[in-house]
Every structure is written in structure tokens, then in C-alpha cells.
């Protein structure tokens, strides 16, 4: 009996690892009417809220917030990482979470966890899915309660027969010194699960880790038997319950966590398939409306759920790809991720092109087809995720625009391929350089697999080795061009934070960072602002490796924790303060402070200690006033810029990120189209007017609940503390937050933790000096203020005057080739200067357009003078050599070295001589040829027509 159980367990392990197809397996039930997906989601949330006291929280955006390790949010736990890591702001709403449940939007495409290539090939993979989850933080409950709740929901609420459920638990890892999780095993046995359906697995299956380092722990999984007793069990995972009780250290060792947590996740799509008695997630009501709309919109045969060789023409594969991808595109765009050229936007661009490829190549869908599916997605998911309804028109527009652009690229790509194939010999491979230029990494944005398919249809192999070489070169180039990675600086790890919390050390009081005032007289003209010093006590010192020590010195770099501080720690896009501290009573030894960072409510100062510094010392902190003031100017300027963009572009304009330091500010904004020069100028003028009014800037902490539902109030996709700081320009905060006042619609009112000016006049001026699209729909603006802004305006005015002067010279005309060449070069020099100068961006765009037209006119003038000069010199040659069988003379090449011909002499000669049945040879600047014709005038006409066509 033991041997047969062991053999069965082995088979089941292999079955689970195979992730079996749903095809051909028994459904849960075919008699009762299927429960709708929306009801399944609602039942999950209601169960945890009403029966077990969980707080329901909204889904986080699929755009990760402050987590560069992720392209997309791919699990429900992502938004709770600060709790797991112990870095949550103790004043934030999240810090109060104890038991929580939600349905999280997830995308698994690109990066470490990607299902993109599998979508369409089988009946269950998706790039977008919903993760149902419940969490218990800080030991609120643990294994017994988590397992009992899961079993109760599945068997009593959803009515899944107990005999179709299997469970697995962590069987231990001797290499890591971890024993089996017998506690979980015994819990399942106590709940009535037979021992034959309780299986143990190793760390690969049942030990979950957040990453290479960080919280981790054993997990137990609940599996559903698709076979239902008909033959060997076929198990598919339904629910994963993770018990975070360890921390993976940098050296690979495991240490106990200060606080334990429960993190569970269950895919809605798979659960709905089980409850609706479907053999595929694509057969549920989450997808059937989309599949019906695809059939109606493109006229392909109805979807029939075929896979592999049975799916002739890959029609059903295309159905699944398009249905999945339009869901992913809609959700991502609604959350601010648009198709682009790098990172997550590049992955989304690939998803869009993959959907276009299958819809047009396989389903023969008409243009604009994908955009027409967006309302179906909104109807299916909009109640659960209202942002889809709010962004429906924008999503459809963006998808349709990108679809049209890609279809045009596809047509151009076909022409390039055809032209290249004509030049290849019978045994040649298709050049890697051409394929690369067609690909997403090159110019046209065609997926390489599509290029390969098009070549395969022609029977031509692709130079894959050359493609690998080009990919390596591209990676090296990107590494060289990448912006320097900002140093993370010293941090408090989870153990240091846990120890501080155990000792009852309160969070750092950083309220003194807001203690500053205007000089008497109310102006910022002299010393600008009074930043008082702050006296504090050293609570803890840390070495660079994070070790807590009692003292430090000898020029060592250390982390310094104080009971209070007036230093601003980097957050909210504002750079950290810098400055220095001194020991009270010892003013002649400065301890430089390079930066300050916030870690779980504690402010850690990065300090160099030239002499001994001890725990318990009293210190006096001095902020670099010029640095801080410049940051204050730019932070208030960012608020005005945000408000001005809404005034000019409309209230739907949304901030997508910002960063500022004393040198300049950066602002990312979601826009329907690139800003025009007129809009850029209008934004600047709007800011200038607010600056000129020298309005008061009001700041006040209020209850977070008071800020809800205020029309026009600006906030970002961030976790805010409670109480939250409100910054209002020109209107007192209390008035701005009065729902009846509508003040937030007419001035800048934002939730913000940053430090700001007390009056707007100190900004001086603001100039947008740069603009580029990060991805389609998101524009990055660079700006400067004060003296830098004034200098930028002066540079712009000077360049505008030079362009006007050059235009006047061009209008006067040139009599000589040398003079015309000089003017053409001046246009090129001016173009380079305008392209690179620090100047108003609206003015740069206008001057660039003017110079482009002037350069064309200058080049045309050069060519006309050169042609006239050539004709004159030809006549002179003929007159000097009227007699004799040949001409021996010199021709000046003064223009050949400086002019860039629109075509080569060799190509010109070849075109003319071919017309006469002859041949030609030569170089770019001189050529000769032979030919025979009875109609010399026709040959001369052909030469003239070719040249004019090229010019």
C-alpha cells in the first residue's frame, strides 16, 4: 500500500509540473447554471470582508510604483512589499493594514515571469489576469486560519466537492537546513483532507521567495482534479498560500522575520473555469463576449477551441491571442502604460503588434478592428475596475492609432523584403542588417518572428547568427548610453527596522524640515529664507554594511539615526537635502551629510565622520540653504506647471511622474498628442502670470478623508500618510478643501510632502527647455527657473535674431557660388545651435521649422548657381577648343568637396547610358560611359529628367 501511494505521489508531482492542458477533462458540473465571473469575484471579496473581517482595498495600478525590478505588477502582493520589507511609512494608511483582501490586476509579459509566448498555444495562458488574494500582516493570523478560510470558501461557498481537491505542502530542504512544514500538513489532515491527497514537495514547488533577497517562506497549494475520478488525477493549481516567516540574506542564509505574514493568491480566470464547468478559461464569460465580437467583426469561422495540429490555419490560436491581448492593452493603457520603445512600454508595443499580426494575417480583420474591441473589454471589466470606463475613449483611440501605424509599417516591410530578395542569389541568406532594421529594435517595429514567417513563406532562410551579433552590439550600446544609476546609499534592512520597532524607538520627527520663514519685509531678495538649525540626539549609528555600532570615526562613512531632523529625505520626486552637522559645543568640526533617506518612517542620514561620533551625542544640523531653496523653487514650480498644463490642455491631463534637483526639474505628463509650440508657450505664460502675482503658498496637514472627492484636487498614484499635507497656491487650504468652493479647479491644490516656497514670486521665471515623448501618450518636459530661465530666454532671442538675419540674406540672393555655399553652411550651423541650445522649447520648435525651409531654399540656390556656372564653363571650354579632335583642360572642383550631392555621378551616367543601350562607370563625383542612339535629344532629355527627379 505504501509503495502504491508513493508511486501515485510521484505521478502527481509530474502531473503538477506539466501544467496539463484542460482539453478532454471532465468539468465540475454540467447541470447547474454557471455562476458568472463577476459573482465569483464578489463572493470572494464578500467572504473575507463579511465573515472574517478583512478590509477590501482597490487593485493597484499594473504600473509598478517605485519598484524598478518589475516591468508590470505581476502578483497581488506587489503593492504590500513595504509591509513585508518593514519600510512602510508608519503614518500611512497601509501601516494600519492587518487583514486585507482584494482582486489585483496582474500582467505577466516580459521580464522574469512572462507568459507572452505561450498565449494562444494552449487553453489557459494569459498575459493579463486577476489575482484574488487575502493577506494577514504582522501575525494577525497564520497557517491554521489561512488554511481554514480557504477550505471554507472553496467547499462551502463555491461548492467545490472536497474529493476533487488536493493539497501540497513544503517537504523541507536539507541543503538550506529547513525541515518539512508538518504544521501545514497536520492542519489539512485536521480539516478532513485524506492523507492520500496531501502531498509534500521540495523548495522548487512549495517554497516562495520574493527575490534573491528578502522575505520568503513555505507555501501550501490547493489543487483541483480536472479528471474527477475518471482515470489518473490531473491536477491544476487553484490557490497558493504563502507563509512568510524567513528572510533571505545577501549571503544566501535564512533568518527568522521579526513579524510573520500570510500572502495568498488565486487566479480568477482559472477559478471561474472550474466553477462554470468549462474546460478552458477562454470558454468562460470573461472571454466569450470578446470571442463573439471578434467573430462578428472579422467574419472568420466561429471559435471552436482547437489547439496544436488540429487548429488548421491557426484560427483559434488567433482568437485567443487577440482576446487576451486586447484585455492587456486596455488595462495597461488605463493605468498609464502606453506602447513605447523601452521597458514595459516596449513589451506593450510588442503585445499590440502581436495582436495586429494575428488579427490581420490570420483572421483577416479590417483596419481599426482592435480599437473596436475596447468597449467589450470595458463592459466585461469596467464595474470591477472603473478606470477602464473613464479611459475607454482614450484607450480605443491609442490602440487604433498604433494599429494603423503598424499596418503601414507592415506594408513598407513587405516592400523592403521584396526588394532585398530580388538582389539575393539562390543560396543566399536574408541579411541580418535588413531584418534588424525592420524589427522592433530597428525602424519599422515588425516583430522578428513575423519577419521570419514572411521569409519562410518565400523559402529564404534568415541570417540568425548575424541577428545575434547585432543584438549583442545593441545591448552594449544601450549600456554605454544609459544614464548613470543613482547610488542607493545606506539603507536600514528589515532586521535593523525590526530591532528599532522592538525597542520602541519612535519614527524620526522630521517636522522641523517645514520650519522656515520669509525674511522681514516679505521678500526673498536677500538671504531669501531663514532656515533654522535643529538640535537632535544620536540614537543609533550604522556602518556601511548595516551593522549597528555605538561609535564611529576616522573618516568613516556611516548611517546616522537621530530623534529629529530638519533634513528633507528624498521622496515625492524631490532630491534629498544635503548639509552638515556639528557636535553641540564643538562648532569647529563639521560632519558632512551627503543625503538623507526615509526607511519605514526613520530618517537615515549618510554622514562622513572625521572624528569620533557616539550614540547619545547632541548634534546641531545645518541644511545647505541654497540647495534647499533651489529645490523649493522647483517643487512649487512643478505644481504650477501641473496646473498650467491642465489649464491649457484640459482637465483630463494627468501627471505621470516628476523629479527635481537644484539644477532643473523634470515633469512627465499624459497627453493625447504631442504638445504644439503654441501650447508649450501658453503653458509658460500661464505659469509666468502666477509667478508675477506673487501669490501666497499655503500648506497644512489635514485628515486624508477630507481630501476625497474634491473636484480638481491633484494627487498621484501613491500611498499618502494620514494626516496628509496639502499645498494650495493663492487659496487657504480650508477654503480649497471646501467642496462648495470649487477653488481646486482654478488654482494649484495638491497632496504633497515636499518643501515649498511661501510665495510664488521667488520662482522668478520658468522656461520649458526640453520635450520628448517617452512613449506614445506620455511627454517628458524639462524646465529651469530663475536666472537659468532668463539666460535661456536671452539665448533664444539671440538665435531668433540670427535666423531672421540669415533669412534676409537669403532673400537678397547670392551672385556667386562661394557666397551661396557660405550661406548654406550658416544655415547648418544655426540649425545645430538651435538643436543643442538651452532655450525655450516652443521657440526651438518654431526656429527648427523655419531653418528647415531656409536650408532647402539655400541648397536650391547653390544648385542653381552651380548649374549656371557649369553651363558657363562648358561654353568656355567649347570656345577655347573649337578645333581639334579632343579637349584637354581643367575643371574647378571647389564645390565638389563641400556640396552633398543628392545622387552620384555614377548613377547619373548609368541612367543616361542605359537609355542608349550602353554602360557607365565612375565614382560619386565623376563618371563616364558609352552608348549608341539615333535620338540624342531624347538621351539628353532623359539625363535632365533623372537629375531633376533626384533633386
mmCIF file of C-alpha atoms in Angstrom, residues 275-575:
data_model
loop_
_atom_site.group_PDB
_atom_site.id
_atom_site.type_symbol
_atom_site.label_atom_id
_atom_site.label_comp_id
_atom_site.label_asym_id
_atom_site.label_seq_id
_atom_site.Cartn_x
_atom_site.Cartn_y
_atom_site.Cartn_z
ATOM 1 C CA UNK A 275 -16.989 26.830 -11.277
ATOM 2 C CA UNK A 276 -18.563 27.269 -14.715
ATOM 3 C CA UNK A 277 -17.693 23.703 -15.692
ATOM 4 C CA UNK A 278 -15.537 24.830 -18.589
ATOM 5 C CA UNK A 279 -12.557 23.038 -19.990
ATOM 6 C CA UNK A 280 -10.764 26.277 -20.821
ATOM 7 C CA UNK A 281 -10.511 29.729 -19.317
ATOM 8 C CA UNK A 282 -11.334 31.061 -22.793
ATOM 9 C CA UNK A 283 -14.753 29.345 -22.593
ATOM 10 C CA UNK A 284 -15.850 31.411 -19.594
ATOM 11 C CA UNK A 285 -17.923 34.594 -19.626
ATOM 12 C CA UNK A 286 -14.701 36.564 -19.080
ATOM 13 C CA UNK A 287 -13.782 35.813 -22.705
ATOM 14 C CA UNK A 288 -16.879 34.658 -24.563
ATOM 15 C CA UNK A 289 -18.154 38.217 -25.237
ATOM 16 C CA UNK A 290 -14.780 39.070 -26.771
ATOM 17 C CA UNK A 291 -14.653 35.905 -28.870
ATOM 18 C CA UNK A 292 -18.162 36.636 -30.150
ATOM 19 C CA UNK A 293 -17.192 40.224 -31.004
ATOM 20 C CA UNK A 294 -14.096 39.004 -32.853
ATOM 21 C CA UNK A 295 -16.229 36.608 -34.906
ATOM 22 C CA UNK A 296 -18.734 39.337 -35.727
ATOM 23 C CA UNK A 297 -16.059 41.898 -36.566
ATOM 24 C CA UNK A 298 -13.800 39.903 -38.865
ATOM 25 C CA UNK A 299 -16.020 37.208 -40.333
ATOM 26 C CA UNK A 300 -13.687 34.329 -39.503
ATOM 27 C CA UNK A 301 -15.179 30.928 -38.672
ATOM 28 C CA UNK A 302 -16.563 30.761 -35.095
ATOM 29 C CA UNK A 303 -14.162 29.950 -32.292
ATOM 30 C CA UNK A 304 -14.024 26.211 -31.606
ATOM 31 C CA UNK A 305 -11.252 25.820 -29.015
ATOM 32 C CA UNK A 306 -8.789 23.841 -31.139
ATOM 33 C CA UNK A 307 -5.050 23.705 -30.375
ATOM 34 C CA UNK A 308 -1.925 22.281 -31.982
ATOM 35 C CA UNK A 309 -2.189 20.473 -35.275
ATOM 36 C CA UNK A 310 -5.967 20.386 -35.012
ATOM 37 C CA UNK A 311 -6.060 24.172 -35.292
ATOM 38 C CA UNK A 312 -5.728 24.407 -39.059
ATOM 39 C CA UNK A 313 -4.726 27.847 -40.220
ATOM 40 C CA UNK A 314 -4.196 28.828 -36.557
ATOM 41 C CA UNK A 315 -7.624 30.465 -36.473
ATOM 42 C CA UNK A 316 -8.423 29.535 -32.870
ATOM 43 C CA UNK A 317 -4.910 30.490 -31.796
ATOM 44 C CA UNK A 318 -5.527 33.922 -33.290
ATOM 45 C CA UNK A 319 -8.846 34.211 -31.443
ATOM 46 C CA UNK A 320 -7.110 33.543 -28.118
ATOM 47 C CA UNK A 321 -4.204 35.889 -28.833
ATOM 48 C CA UNK A 322 -6.438 38.795 -29.838
ATOM 49 C CA UNK A 323 -8.858 38.297 -26.929
ATOM 50 C CA UNK A 324 -6.074 38.103 -24.374
ATOM 51 C CA UNK A 325 -4.006 40.940 -25.786
ATOM 52 C CA UNK A 326 -6.811 43.480 -26.083
ATOM 53 C CA UNK A 327 -7.586 42.928 -22.396
ATOM 54 C CA UNK A 328 -3.940 43.529 -21.517
ATOM 55 C CA UNK A 329 -3.693 46.606 -23.721
ATOM 56 C CA UNK A 330 -6.867 48.127 -22.277
ATOM 57 C CA UNK A 331 -5.873 47.594 -18.652
ATOM 58 C CA UNK A 332 -2.301 48.822 -19.138
ATOM 59 C CA UNK A 333 -3.258 51.969 -21.044
ATOM 60 C CA UNK A 334 -5.911 52.800 -18.459
ATOM 61 C CA UNK A 335 -3.168 52.575 -15.821
ATOM 62 C CA UNK A 336 -0.815 54.868 -17.697
ATOM 63 C CA UNK A 337 1.380 52.381 -19.583
ATOM 64 C CA UNK A 338 1.350 53.095 -23.311
ATOM 65 C CA UNK A 339 3.174 51.255 -26.113
ATOM 66 C CA UNK A 340 6.719 52.622 -26.370
ATOM 67 C CA UNK A 341 10.353 51.893 -27.046
ATOM 68 C CA UNK A 342 11.809 50.578 -23.795
ATOM 69 C CA UNK A 343 10.905 48.679 -20.658
ATOM 70 C CA UNK A 344 7.241 47.937 -20.043
ATOM 71 C CA UNK A 345 6.072 50.225 -22.897
ATOM 72 C CA UNK A 346 8.203 48.176 -25.318
ATOM 73 C CA UNK A 347 6.613 44.950 -24.084
ATOM 74 C CA UNK A 348 3.177 46.504 -24.552
ATOM 75 C CA UNK A 349 4.153 47.606 -28.057
ATOM 76 C CA UNK A 350 5.114 44.029 -28.847
ATOM 77 C CA UNK A 351 1.770 42.800 -27.482
ATOM 78 C CA UNK A 352 -0.068 45.279 -29.689
ATOM 79 C CA UNK A 353 1.842 44.244 -32.804
ATOM 80 C CA UNK A 354 1.325 40.590 -31.988
ATOM 81 C CA UNK A 355 -2.415 41.213 -31.775
ATOM 82 C CA UNK A 356 -2.399 43.139 -35.071
ATOM 83 C CA UNK A 357 -0.417 40.407 -36.742
ATOM 84 C CA UNK A 358 -2.873 37.642 -35.771
ATOM 85 C CA UNK A 359 -5.965 39.733 -36.436
ATOM 86 C CA UNK A 360 -4.857 40.819 -39.918
ATOM 87 C CA UNK A 361 -2.749 37.882 -41.109
ATOM 88 C CA UNK A 362 -4.960 35.086 -39.749
ATOM 89 C CA UNK A 363 -8.427 36.474 -39.021
ATOM 90 C CA UNK A 364 -8.331 38.918 -41.957
ATOM 91 C CA UNK A 365 -9.774 41.657 -39.756
ATOM 92 C CA UNK A 366 -10.466 45.093 -41.262
ATOM 93 C CA UNK A 367 -8.458 48.200 -40.271
ATOM 94 C CA UNK A 368 -9.396 49.646 -36.891
ATOM 95 C CA UNK A 369 -10.625 46.263 -35.694
ATOM 96 C CA UNK A 370 -8.681 46.124 -32.424
ATOM 97 C CA UNK A 371 -9.920 49.503 -31.243
ATOM 98 C CA UNK A 372 -13.497 48.325 -31.784
ATOM 99 C CA UNK A 373 -12.983 45.603 -29.160
ATOM 100 C CA UNK A 374 -12.159 48.040 -26.351
ATOM 101 C CA UNK A 375 -15.849 48.682 -25.420
ATOM 102 C CA UNK A 376 -16.314 44.924 -24.985
ATOM 103 C CA UNK A 377 -13.397 44.805 -22.528
ATOM 104 C CA UNK A 378 -14.822 47.804 -20.683
ATOM 105 C CA UNK A 379 -18.238 46.163 -20.448
ATOM 106 C CA UNK A 380 -16.670 42.978 -19.035
ATOM 107 C CA UNK A 381 -14.242 44.517 -16.534
ATOM 108 C CA UNK A 382 -15.397 48.114 -16.080
ATOM 109 C CA UNK A 383 -17.527 47.518 -12.982
ATOM 110 C CA UNK A 384 -14.595 45.963 -11.119
ATOM 111 C CA UNK A 385 -12.054 48.490 -12.424
ATOM 112 C CA UNK A 386 -13.754 51.885 -13.040
ATOM 113 C CA UNK A 387 -10.604 53.413 -14.554
ATOM 114 C CA UNK A 388 -11.399 51.402 -17.699
ATOM 115 C CA UNK A 389 -14.684 53.248 -18.145
ATOM 116 C CA UNK A 390 -13.044 56.623 -17.528
ATOM 117 C CA UNK A 391 -10.345 55.941 -20.132
ATOM 118 C CA UNK A 392 -12.384 53.991 -22.688
ATOM 119 C CA UNK A 393 -12.207 56.570 -25.483
ATOM 120 C CA UNK A 394 -8.501 57.235 -24.942
ATOM 121 C CA UNK A 395 -7.705 53.502 -24.989
ATOM 122 C CA UNK A 396 -9.626 52.906 -28.216
ATOM 123 C CA UNK A 397 -8.017 55.927 -29.862
ATOM 124 C CA UNK A 398 -4.478 54.943 -28.894
ATOM 125 C CA UNK A 399 -4.946 51.311 -29.935
ATOM 126 C CA UNK A 400 -6.411 52.350 -33.288
ATOM 127 C CA UNK A 401 -3.610 54.838 -33.947
ATOM 128 C CA UNK A 402 -0.915 52.282 -33.178
ATOM 129 C CA UNK A 403 -2.719 49.639 -35.202
ATOM 130 C CA UNK A 404 -2.849 51.937 -38.236
ATOM 131 C CA UNK A 405 0.808 52.886 -37.849
ATOM 132 C CA UNK A 406 1.854 49.256 -37.624
ATOM 133 C CA UNK A 407 -0.196 48.250 -40.649
ATOM 134 C CA UNK A 408 1.587 50.948 -42.640
ATOM 135 C CA UNK A 409 4.919 49.637 -41.340
ATOM 136 C CA UNK A 410 3.903 46.117 -42.285
ATOM 137 C CA UNK A 411 3.246 47.203 -45.851
ATOM 138 C CA UNK A 412 6.567 49.026 -46.023
ATOM 139 C CA UNK A 413 8.277 45.998 -44.553
ATOM 140 C CA UNK A 414 6.889 43.766 -47.252
ATOM 141 C CA UNK A 415 8.248 46.103 -49.920
ATOM 142 C CA UNK A 416 11.684 46.139 -48.292
ATOM 143 C CA UNK A 417 11.734 42.355 -48.131
ATOM 144 C CA UNK A 418 10.686 42.017 -51.755
ATOM 145 C CA UNK A 419 13.339 44.462 -52.907
ATOM 146 C CA UNK A 420 16.017 42.690 -50.872
ATOM 147 C CA UNK A 421 15.021 39.275 -52.175
ATOM 148 C CA UNK A 422 15.492 40.436 -55.750
ATOM 149 C CA UNK A 423 19.155 41.113 -55.016
ATOM 150 C CA UNK A 424 19.843 37.751 -53.384
ATOM 151 C CA UNK A 425 21.286 34.734 -55.109
ATOM 152 C CA UNK A 426 19.615 31.293 -54.953
ATOM 153 C CA UNK A 427 21.653 30.137 -51.940
ATOM 154 C CA UNK A 428 21.938 33.462 -50.075
ATOM 155 C CA UNK A 429 20.525 34.029 -46.619
ATOM 156 C CA UNK A 430 18.430 37.085 -45.840
ATOM 157 C CA UNK A 431 20.757 39.800 -44.473
ATOM 158 C CA UNK A 432 20.587 40.257 -40.701
ATOM 159 C CA UNK A 433 21.025 44.007 -41.038
ATOM 160 C CA UNK A 434 17.855 44.315 -43.109
ATOM 161 C CA UNK A 435 15.841 42.133 -40.748
ATOM 162 C CA UNK A 436 17.130 44.162 -37.799
ATOM 163 C CA UNK A 437 16.086 47.416 -39.432
ATOM 164 C CA UNK A 438 12.589 46.001 -39.864
ATOM 165 C CA UNK A 439 12.325 44.768 -36.297
ATOM 166 C CA UNK A 440 11.151 46.312 -33.043
ATOM 167 C CA UNK A 441 14.774 47.201 -32.358
ATOM 168 C CA UNK A 442 15.108 48.986 -35.665
ATOM 169 C CA UNK A 443 12.889 51.331 -37.631
ATOM 170 C CA UNK A 444 9.593 49.712 -38.618
ATOM 171 C CA UNK A 445 8.717 47.828 -35.471
ATOM 172 C CA UNK A 446 7.941 44.435 -37.012
ATOM 173 C CA UNK A 447 8.352 41.523 -34.568
ATOM 174 C CA UNK A 448 11.247 39.372 -35.721
ATOM 175 C CA UNK A 449 9.080 36.271 -35.624
ATOM 176 C CA UNK A 450 6.810 37.930 -38.203
ATOM 177 C CA UNK A 451 9.821 38.735 -40.397
ATOM 178 C CA UNK A 452 10.930 35.101 -40.161
ATOM 179 C CA UNK A 453 7.445 33.910 -41.072
ATOM 180 C CA UNK A 454 7.320 36.156 -44.141
ATOM 181 C CA UNK A 455 10.720 34.841 -45.238
ATOM 182 C CA UNK A 456 9.716 31.261 -44.532
ATOM 183 C CA UNK A 457 6.793 31.680 -46.907
ATOM 184 C CA UNK A 458 9.326 32.728 -49.550
ATOM 185 C CA UNK A 459 11.607 29.793 -48.758
ATOM 186 C CA UNK A 460 14.501 32.079 -47.738
ATOM 187 C CA UNK A 461 16.485 31.467 -44.518
ATOM 188 C CA UNK A 462 17.390 34.323 -42.176
ATOM 189 C CA UNK A 463 20.935 35.065 -41.004
ATOM 190 C CA UNK A 464 20.274 34.233 -37.342
ATOM 191 C CA UNK A 465 23.944 34.389 -36.367
ATOM 192 C CA UNK A 466 24.116 37.920 -37.689
ATOM 193 C CA UNK A 467 20.991 38.831 -35.734
ATOM 194 C CA UNK A 468 22.568 37.569 -32.504
ATOM 195 C CA UNK A 469 25.641 39.689 -33.182
ATOM 196 C CA UNK A 470 23.525 42.774 -33.790
ATOM 197 C CA UNK A 471 21.546 42.133 -30.619
ATOM 198 C CA UNK A 472 24.772 41.971 -28.623
ATOM 199 C CA UNK A 473 26.016 45.187 -30.182
ATOM 200 C CA UNK A 474 22.728 46.906 -29.376
ATOM 201 C CA UNK A 475 22.923 45.762 -25.767
ATOM 202 C CA UNK A 476 26.460 47.119 -25.468
ATOM 203 C CA UNK A 477 25.401 50.427 -26.996
ATOM 204 C CA UNK A 478 22.478 50.777 -24.596
ATOM 205 C CA UNK A 479 24.772 50.066 -21.680
ATOM 206 C CA UNK A 480 27.108 52.851 -22.775
ATOM 207 C CA UNK A 481 24.276 55.308 -23.417
ATOM 208 C CA UNK A 482 22.306 54.582 -20.271
ATOM 209 C CA UNK A 483 22.068 57.271 -17.673
ATOM 210 C CA UNK A 484 24.242 56.657 -14.611
ATOM 211 C CA UNK A 485 22.408 54.692 -11.963
ATOM 212 C CA UNK A 486 21.874 56.772 -8.867
ATOM 213 C CA UNK A 487 23.525 55.368 -5.782
ATOM 214 C CA UNK A 488 21.061 53.838 -3.381
ATOM 215 C CA UNK A 489 23.095 54.974 -0.378
ATOM 216 C CA UNK A 490 22.914 53.429 3.064
ATOM 217 C CA UNK A 491 19.646 51.732 3.973
ATOM 218 C CA UNK A 492 18.072 50.166 7.040
ATOM 219 C CA UNK A 493 17.395 46.495 6.365
ATOM 220 C CA UNK A 494 14.431 44.547 7.662
ATOM 221 C CA UNK A 495 16.324 43.387 10.753
ATOM 222 C CA UNK A 496 17.502 46.862 11.720
ATOM 223 C CA UNK A 497 13.951 48.151 11.348
ATOM 224 C CA UNK A 498 12.596 45.240 13.358
ATOM 225 C CA UNK A 499 15.094 45.901 16.166
ATOM 226 C CA UNK A 500 14.171 49.595 16.301
ATOM 227 C CA UNK A 501 10.497 48.691 16.483
ATOM 228 C CA UNK A 502 11.195 46.086 19.179
ATOM 229 C CA UNK A 503 12.988 48.714 21.245
ATOM 230 C CA UNK A 504 10.033 51.037 20.832
ATOM 231 C CA UNK A 505 12.054 53.698 19.040
ATOM 232 C CA UNK A 506 9.547 56.181 17.593
ATOM 233 C CA UNK A 507 9.779 57.288 13.936
ATOM 234 C CA UNK A 508 12.037 60.248 13.283
ATOM 235 C CA UNK A 509 10.399 63.590 13.904
ATOM 236 C CA UNK A 510 11.149 65.406 10.646
ATOM 237 C CA UNK A 511 8.607 68.194 11.110
ATOM 238 C CA UNK A 512 11.460 70.745 11.533
ATOM 239 C CA UNK A 513 12.066 70.459 7.789
ATOM 240 C CA UNK A 514 8.955 72.616 7.383
ATOM 241 C CA UNK A 515 10.131 75.222 9.893
ATOM 242 C CA UNK A 516 11.273 78.151 7.772
ATOM 243 C CA UNK A 517 10.049 81.671 7.134
ATOM 244 C CA UNK A 518 10.474 84.694 4.924
ATOM 245 C CA UNK A 519 12.886 87.440 5.870
ATOM 246 C CA UNK A 520 11.321 90.568 7.386
ATOM 247 C CA UNK A 521 9.745 92.614 4.605
ATOM 248 C CA UNK A 522 8.226 89.573 2.925
ATOM 249 C CA UNK A 523 10.712 89.181 0.077
ATOM 250 C CA UNK A 524 13.214 86.539 -0.993
ATOM 251 C CA UNK A 525 15.649 89.091 -2.361
ATOM 252 C CA UNK A 526 18.456 88.937 0.219
ATOM 253 C CA UNK A 527 19.078 85.792 2.215
ATOM 254 C CA UNK A 528 15.770 84.628 0.789
ATOM 255 C CA UNK A 529 14.617 82.472 3.658
ATOM 256 C CA UNK A 530 15.501 81.721 7.232
ATOM 257 C CA UNK A 531 16.197 78.052 7.795
ATOM 258 C CA UNK A 532 16.690 77.487 11.488
ATOM 259 C CA UNK A 533 19.120 74.921 12.827
ATOM 260 C CA UNK A 534 17.904 71.802 14.578
ATOM 261 C CA UNK A 535 19.372 70.162 17.663
ATOM 262 C CA UNK A 536 18.995 66.410 17.972
ATOM 263 C CA UNK A 537 20.306 63.355 19.762
ATOM 264 C CA UNK A 538 22.158 60.456 18.111
ATOM 265 C CA UNK A 539 20.001 57.345 18.627
ATOM 266 C CA UNK A 540 21.964 54.851 16.535
ATOM 267 C CA UNK A 541 24.973 54.597 14.222
ATOM 268 C CA UNK A 542 25.366 52.085 11.383
ATOM 269 C CA UNK A 543 28.420 51.015 9.419
ATOM 270 C CA UNK A 544 28.266 50.782 5.624
ATOM 271 C CA UNK A 545 27.294 47.109 5.823
ATOM 272 C CA UNK A 546 24.343 47.960 8.092
ATOM 273 C CA UNK A 547 25.853 46.864 11.398
ATOM 274 C CA UNK A 548 24.650 48.869 14.404
ATOM 275 C CA UNK A 549 27.572 50.355 16.380
ATOM 276 C CA UNK A 550 27.945 52.622 19.397
ATOM 277 C CA UNK A 551 30.561 54.940 17.896
ATOM 278 C CA UNK A 552 32.366 55.694 14.662
ATOM 279 C CA UNK A 553 35.101 57.977 13.371
ATOM 280 C CA UNK A 554 38.404 58.168 11.467
ATOM 281 C CA UNK A 555 36.762 59.451 8.306
ATOM 282 C CA UNK A 556 34.355 56.529 8.047
ATOM 283 C CA UNK A 557 31.095 56.756 6.133
ATOM 284 C CA UNK A 558 28.150 55.840 8.329
ATOM 285 C CA UNK A 559 24.388 55.954 8.720
ATOM 286 C CA UNK A 560 23.131 58.252 11.433
ATOM 287 C CA UNK A 561 19.722 57.941 13.098
ATOM 288 C CA UNK A 562 18.502 60.936 15.143
ATOM 289 C CA UNK A 563 15.424 61.586 17.221
ATOM 290 C CA UNK A 564 14.550 64.522 14.954
ATOM 291 C CA UNK A 565 15.876 66.281 11.871
ATOM 292 C CA UNK A 566 15.332 69.289 9.636
ATOM 293 C CA UNK A 567 16.762 67.449 6.595
ATOM 294 C CA UNK A 568 14.368 66.569 3.779
ATOM 295 C CA UNK A 569 14.726 62.882 2.881
ATOM 296 C CA UNK A 570 14.344 62.101 -0.815
ATOM 297 C CA UNK A 571 10.730 61.299 -1.656
ATOM 298 C CA UNK A 572 7.912 62.609 -3.817
ATOM 299 C CA UNK A 573 10.369 63.294 -6.647
ATOM 300 C CA UNK A 574 12.318 65.901 -4.639
ATOM 301 C CA UNK A 575 16.044 65.406 -4.131
#
